[in-house]
Rosetta silent file (secondary structure, phi, psi, omega in degrees, C-alpha in Angstrom):
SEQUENCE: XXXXXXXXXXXXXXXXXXXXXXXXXXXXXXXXXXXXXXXXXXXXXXXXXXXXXXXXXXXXXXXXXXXXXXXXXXXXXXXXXXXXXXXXXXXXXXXXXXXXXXXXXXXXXXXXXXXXXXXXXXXXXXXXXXXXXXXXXXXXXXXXXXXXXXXXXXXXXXX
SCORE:     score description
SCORE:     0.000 S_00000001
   1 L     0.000  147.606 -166.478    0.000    0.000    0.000 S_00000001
   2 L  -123.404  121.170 -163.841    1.131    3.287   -0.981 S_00000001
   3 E  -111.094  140.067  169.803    0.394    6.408    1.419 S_00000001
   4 E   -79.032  140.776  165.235   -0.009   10.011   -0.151 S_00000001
   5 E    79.207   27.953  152.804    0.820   13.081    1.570 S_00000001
   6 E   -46.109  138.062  172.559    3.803   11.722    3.797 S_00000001
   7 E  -157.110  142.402 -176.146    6.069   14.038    5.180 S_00000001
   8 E  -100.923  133.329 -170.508    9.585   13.456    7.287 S_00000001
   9 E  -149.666  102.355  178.936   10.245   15.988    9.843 S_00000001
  10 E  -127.302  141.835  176.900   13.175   15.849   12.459 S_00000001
  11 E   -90.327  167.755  157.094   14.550   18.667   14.537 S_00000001
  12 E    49.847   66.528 -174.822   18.444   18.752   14.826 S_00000001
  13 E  -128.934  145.115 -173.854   19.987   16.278   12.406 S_00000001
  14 E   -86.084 -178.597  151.805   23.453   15.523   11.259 S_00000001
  15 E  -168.495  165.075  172.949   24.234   13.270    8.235 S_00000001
  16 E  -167.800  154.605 -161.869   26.940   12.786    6.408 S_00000001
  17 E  -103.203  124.834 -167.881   27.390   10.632    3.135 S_00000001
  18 E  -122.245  143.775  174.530   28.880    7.223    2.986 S_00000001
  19 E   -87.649  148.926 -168.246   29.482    4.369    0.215 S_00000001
  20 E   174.900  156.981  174.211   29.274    0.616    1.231 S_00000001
  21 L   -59.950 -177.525  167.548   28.163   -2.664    0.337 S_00000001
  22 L   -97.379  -24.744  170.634   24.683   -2.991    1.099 S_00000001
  23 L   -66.504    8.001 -170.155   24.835   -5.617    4.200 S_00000001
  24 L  -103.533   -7.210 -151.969   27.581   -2.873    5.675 S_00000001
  25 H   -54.796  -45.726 -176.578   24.809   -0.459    6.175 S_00000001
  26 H   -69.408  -24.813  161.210   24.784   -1.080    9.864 S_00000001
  27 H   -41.998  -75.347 -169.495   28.623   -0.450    9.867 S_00000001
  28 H   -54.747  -26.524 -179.972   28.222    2.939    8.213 S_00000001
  29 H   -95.762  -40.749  172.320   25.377    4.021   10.876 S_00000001
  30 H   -56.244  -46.771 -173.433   27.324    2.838   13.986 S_00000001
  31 H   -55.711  -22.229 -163.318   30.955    4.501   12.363 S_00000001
  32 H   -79.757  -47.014 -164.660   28.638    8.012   11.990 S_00000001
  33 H   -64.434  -71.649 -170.260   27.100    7.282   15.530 S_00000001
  34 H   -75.048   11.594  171.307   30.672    7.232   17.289 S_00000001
  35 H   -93.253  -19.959 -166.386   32.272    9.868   15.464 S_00000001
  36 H   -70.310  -57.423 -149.606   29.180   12.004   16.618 S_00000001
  37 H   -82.231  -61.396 -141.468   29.207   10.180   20.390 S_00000001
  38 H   -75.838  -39.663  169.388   33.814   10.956   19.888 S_00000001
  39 L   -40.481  -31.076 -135.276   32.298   15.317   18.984 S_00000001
  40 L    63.682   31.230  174.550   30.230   15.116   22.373 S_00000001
  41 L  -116.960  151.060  147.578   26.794   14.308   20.698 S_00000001
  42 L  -173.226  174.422 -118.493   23.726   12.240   20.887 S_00000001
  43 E   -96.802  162.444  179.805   21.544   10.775   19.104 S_00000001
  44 E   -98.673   19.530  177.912   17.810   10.711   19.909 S_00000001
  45 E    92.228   -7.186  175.372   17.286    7.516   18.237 S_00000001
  46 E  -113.640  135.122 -145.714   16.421    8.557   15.211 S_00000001
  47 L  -173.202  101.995  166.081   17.868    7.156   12.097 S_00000001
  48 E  -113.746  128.825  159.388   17.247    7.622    8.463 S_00000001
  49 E  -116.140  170.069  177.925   18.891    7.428    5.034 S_00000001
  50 E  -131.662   94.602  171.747   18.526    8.289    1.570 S_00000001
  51 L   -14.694   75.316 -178.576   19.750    6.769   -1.463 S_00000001
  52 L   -71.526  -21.367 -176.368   22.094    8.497   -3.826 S_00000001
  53 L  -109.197  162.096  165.019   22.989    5.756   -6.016 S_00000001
  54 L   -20.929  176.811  164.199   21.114    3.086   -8.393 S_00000001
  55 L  -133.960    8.180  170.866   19.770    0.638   -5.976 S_00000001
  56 L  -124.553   18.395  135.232   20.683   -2.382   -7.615 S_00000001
  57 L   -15.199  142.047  156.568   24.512   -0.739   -7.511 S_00000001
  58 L   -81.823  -36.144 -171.226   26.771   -3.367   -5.860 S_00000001
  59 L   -83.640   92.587  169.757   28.585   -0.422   -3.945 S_00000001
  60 E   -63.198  144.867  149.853   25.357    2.167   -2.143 S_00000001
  61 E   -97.851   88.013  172.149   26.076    5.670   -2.212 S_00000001
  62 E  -136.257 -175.513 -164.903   23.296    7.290    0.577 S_00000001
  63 E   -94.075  127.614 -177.617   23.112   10.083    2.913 S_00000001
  64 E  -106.205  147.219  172.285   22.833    8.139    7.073 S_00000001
  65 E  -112.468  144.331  119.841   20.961   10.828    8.952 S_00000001
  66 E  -122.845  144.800  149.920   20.646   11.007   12.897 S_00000001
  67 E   -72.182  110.672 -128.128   19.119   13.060   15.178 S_00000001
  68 E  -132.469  148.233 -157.729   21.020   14.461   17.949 S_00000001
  69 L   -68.648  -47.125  179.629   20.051   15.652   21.468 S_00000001
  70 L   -52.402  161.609 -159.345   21.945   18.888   20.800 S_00000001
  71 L  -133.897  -49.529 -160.018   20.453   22.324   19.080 S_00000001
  72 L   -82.860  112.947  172.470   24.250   23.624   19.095 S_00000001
  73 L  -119.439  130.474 -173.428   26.505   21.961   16.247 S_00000001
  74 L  -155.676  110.480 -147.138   30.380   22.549   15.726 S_00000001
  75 L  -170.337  116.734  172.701   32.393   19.644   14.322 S_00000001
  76 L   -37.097  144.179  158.525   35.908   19.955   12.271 S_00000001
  77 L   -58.692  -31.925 -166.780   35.131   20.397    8.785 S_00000001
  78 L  -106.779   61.681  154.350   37.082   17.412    7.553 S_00000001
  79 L  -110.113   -1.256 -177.420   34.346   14.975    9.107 S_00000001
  80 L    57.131   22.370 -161.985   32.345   15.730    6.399 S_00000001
  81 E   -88.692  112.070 -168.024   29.832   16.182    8.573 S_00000001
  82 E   -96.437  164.851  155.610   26.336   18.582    7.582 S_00000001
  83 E  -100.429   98.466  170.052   23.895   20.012   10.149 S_00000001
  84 E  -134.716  124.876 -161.325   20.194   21.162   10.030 S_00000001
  85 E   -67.587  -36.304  162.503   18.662   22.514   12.555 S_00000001
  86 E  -153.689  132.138  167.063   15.103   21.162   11.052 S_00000001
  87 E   -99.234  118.974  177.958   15.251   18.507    8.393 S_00000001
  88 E  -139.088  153.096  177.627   11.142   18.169    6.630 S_00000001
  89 E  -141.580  125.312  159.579   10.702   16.533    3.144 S_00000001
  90 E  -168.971  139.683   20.965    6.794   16.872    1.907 S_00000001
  91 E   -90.427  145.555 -152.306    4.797   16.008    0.096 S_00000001
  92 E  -140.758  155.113  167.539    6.195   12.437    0.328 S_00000001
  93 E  -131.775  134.409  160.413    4.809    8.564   -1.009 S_00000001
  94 E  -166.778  148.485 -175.596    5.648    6.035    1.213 S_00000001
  95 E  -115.397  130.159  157.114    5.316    2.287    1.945 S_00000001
  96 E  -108.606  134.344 -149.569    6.184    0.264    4.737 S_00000001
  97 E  -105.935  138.018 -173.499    7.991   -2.718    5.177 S_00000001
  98 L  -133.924    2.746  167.434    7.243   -4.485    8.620 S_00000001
  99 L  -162.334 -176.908 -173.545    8.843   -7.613    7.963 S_00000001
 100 L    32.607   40.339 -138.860   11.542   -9.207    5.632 S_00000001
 101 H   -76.831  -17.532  177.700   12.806   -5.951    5.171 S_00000001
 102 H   -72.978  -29.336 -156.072   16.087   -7.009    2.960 S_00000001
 103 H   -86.165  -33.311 -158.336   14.210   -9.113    1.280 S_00000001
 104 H   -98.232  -29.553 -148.308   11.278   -6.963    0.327 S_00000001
 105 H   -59.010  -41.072 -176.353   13.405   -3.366   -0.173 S_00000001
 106 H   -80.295  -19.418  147.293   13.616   -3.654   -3.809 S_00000001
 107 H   -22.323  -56.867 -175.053   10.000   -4.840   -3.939 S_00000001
 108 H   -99.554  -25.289  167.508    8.670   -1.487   -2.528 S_00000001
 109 H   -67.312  -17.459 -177.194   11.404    1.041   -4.302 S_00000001
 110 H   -97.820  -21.444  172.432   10.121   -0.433   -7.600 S_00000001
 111 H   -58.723  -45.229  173.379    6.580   -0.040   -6.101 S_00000001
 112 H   -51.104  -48.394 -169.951    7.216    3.610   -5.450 S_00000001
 113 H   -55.862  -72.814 -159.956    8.625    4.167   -8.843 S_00000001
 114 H   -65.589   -0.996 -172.056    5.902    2.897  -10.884 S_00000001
 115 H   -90.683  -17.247  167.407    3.257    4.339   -8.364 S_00000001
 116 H   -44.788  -75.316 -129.765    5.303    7.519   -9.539 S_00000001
 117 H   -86.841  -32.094 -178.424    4.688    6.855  -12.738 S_00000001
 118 L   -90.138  -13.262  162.465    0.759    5.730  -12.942 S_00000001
 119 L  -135.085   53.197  131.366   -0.066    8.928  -11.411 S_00000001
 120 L    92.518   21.683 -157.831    1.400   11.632  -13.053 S_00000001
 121 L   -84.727  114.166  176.054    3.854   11.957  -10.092 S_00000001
 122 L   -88.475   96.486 -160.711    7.338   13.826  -10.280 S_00000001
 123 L   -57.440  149.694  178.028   10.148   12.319   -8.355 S_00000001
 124 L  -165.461   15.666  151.018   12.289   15.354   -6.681 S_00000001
 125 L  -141.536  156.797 -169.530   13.961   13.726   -3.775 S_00000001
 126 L   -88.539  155.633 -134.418   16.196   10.657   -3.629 S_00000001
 127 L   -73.086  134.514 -166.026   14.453    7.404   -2.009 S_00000001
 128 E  -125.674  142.201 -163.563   14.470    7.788    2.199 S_00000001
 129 E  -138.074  127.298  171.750   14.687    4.822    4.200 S_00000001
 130 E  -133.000  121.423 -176.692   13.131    5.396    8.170 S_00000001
 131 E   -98.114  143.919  165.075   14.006    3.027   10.493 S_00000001
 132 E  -131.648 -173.910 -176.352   11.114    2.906   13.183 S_00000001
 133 E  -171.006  122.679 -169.642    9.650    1.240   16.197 S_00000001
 134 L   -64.069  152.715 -178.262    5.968    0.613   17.217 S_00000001
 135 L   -73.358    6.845  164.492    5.268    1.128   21.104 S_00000001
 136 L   -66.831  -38.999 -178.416    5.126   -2.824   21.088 S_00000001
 137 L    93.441   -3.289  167.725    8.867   -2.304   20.402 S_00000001
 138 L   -46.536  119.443  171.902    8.170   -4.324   16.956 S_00000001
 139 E   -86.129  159.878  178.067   10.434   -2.677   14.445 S_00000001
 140 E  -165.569 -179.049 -176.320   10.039   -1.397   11.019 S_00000001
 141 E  -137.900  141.600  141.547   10.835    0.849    7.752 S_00000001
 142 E  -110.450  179.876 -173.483    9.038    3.318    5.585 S_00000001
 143 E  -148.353  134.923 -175.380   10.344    4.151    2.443 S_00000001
 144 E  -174.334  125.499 -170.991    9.427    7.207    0.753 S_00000001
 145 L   -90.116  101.250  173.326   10.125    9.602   -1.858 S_00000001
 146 L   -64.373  147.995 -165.358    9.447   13.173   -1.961 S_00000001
 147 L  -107.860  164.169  152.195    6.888   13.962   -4.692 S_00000001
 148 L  -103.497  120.843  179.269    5.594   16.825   -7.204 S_00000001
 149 L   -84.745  176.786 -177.565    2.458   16.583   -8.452 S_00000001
 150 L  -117.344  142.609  177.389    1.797   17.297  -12.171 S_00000001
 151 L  -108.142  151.479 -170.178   -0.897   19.478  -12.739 S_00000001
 152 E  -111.619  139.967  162.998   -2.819   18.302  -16.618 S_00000001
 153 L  -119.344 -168.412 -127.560   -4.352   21.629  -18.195 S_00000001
 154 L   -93.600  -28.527 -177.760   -6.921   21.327  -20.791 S_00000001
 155 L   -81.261  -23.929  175.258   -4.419   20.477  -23.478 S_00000001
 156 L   100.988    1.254  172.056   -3.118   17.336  -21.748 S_00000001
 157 L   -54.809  117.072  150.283    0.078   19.140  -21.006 S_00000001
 158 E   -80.507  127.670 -170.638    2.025   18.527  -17.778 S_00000001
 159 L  -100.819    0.000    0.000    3.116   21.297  -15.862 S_00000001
């Protein structure tokens, strides 16, 4: 199922962009987490990425996000490290995966795409992966893409 009108919204988040196999992923968010943790920050638990590369790459390119306790950010420049004070992406499509999630992820990114595509939809951010967790403590992901919409005028023309 595909939900309309999504939208990601975190105060105070760092990210910085890393390349990796795709089973290293958890590598690359723990190496971000203690260079953050070695600064004197941390995180609130919140932990997203975004895809920069192909997704059937062997080598990912994405952006690891977290969200950090702090308001105040100052970190040497050659950590490669970005800052925003509020991170929001909307209007957003997103699906969630609640079980098999390695299994399923290229399932629902080609689901996005083509849900893109049957309704007139303009991709304009790269594919965001949200790791989450139900008050059950059951974990999960959405996956979601900020959208455009196309508006049709009278001519059939997309604007």
């Amino acid at each position: 199922m595909i939900v309309e009108n999504h939208r990601i919204a975190y105060r105070n988040v760092a990210s910085k962009i890393y390349q990796f196999y795709p089973e290293e992923i958890h590598l690359a968010i723990t190496d971000f987490d203690e260079i953050l943790r070695k600064h004197g920050y941390r995180s609130n638990g919140n932990t997203f990425f975004s895809i920069l590369s192909d997704p059937a790459d062997e080598i990912m390119a994405v952006e690891i996000f977290l969200s950090v306790e702090e308001s105040h950010f100052q970190i040497p420049e050659e950590e490669n490290i970005f800052f925003r004070s509020y991170f929001s992406v909307y209007p957003m499509i997103m699906t969630r995966i609640v079980q098999h999630v390695e299994e399923l992820s290229q399932v629902k990114y080609w689901e996005l795409i083509e849900y893109m595509k049957n309704h007139n939809l303009k991709q304009r951010t790269p594919v965001f992966i949200d790791f989450k967790a139900a008050k059950s403590g059951k974990t999960y992901v959405e996956m979601s893409v900020g959208v455009k919409y196309s508006i049709i005028t009278s001519d059939n023309e997309s604007k």
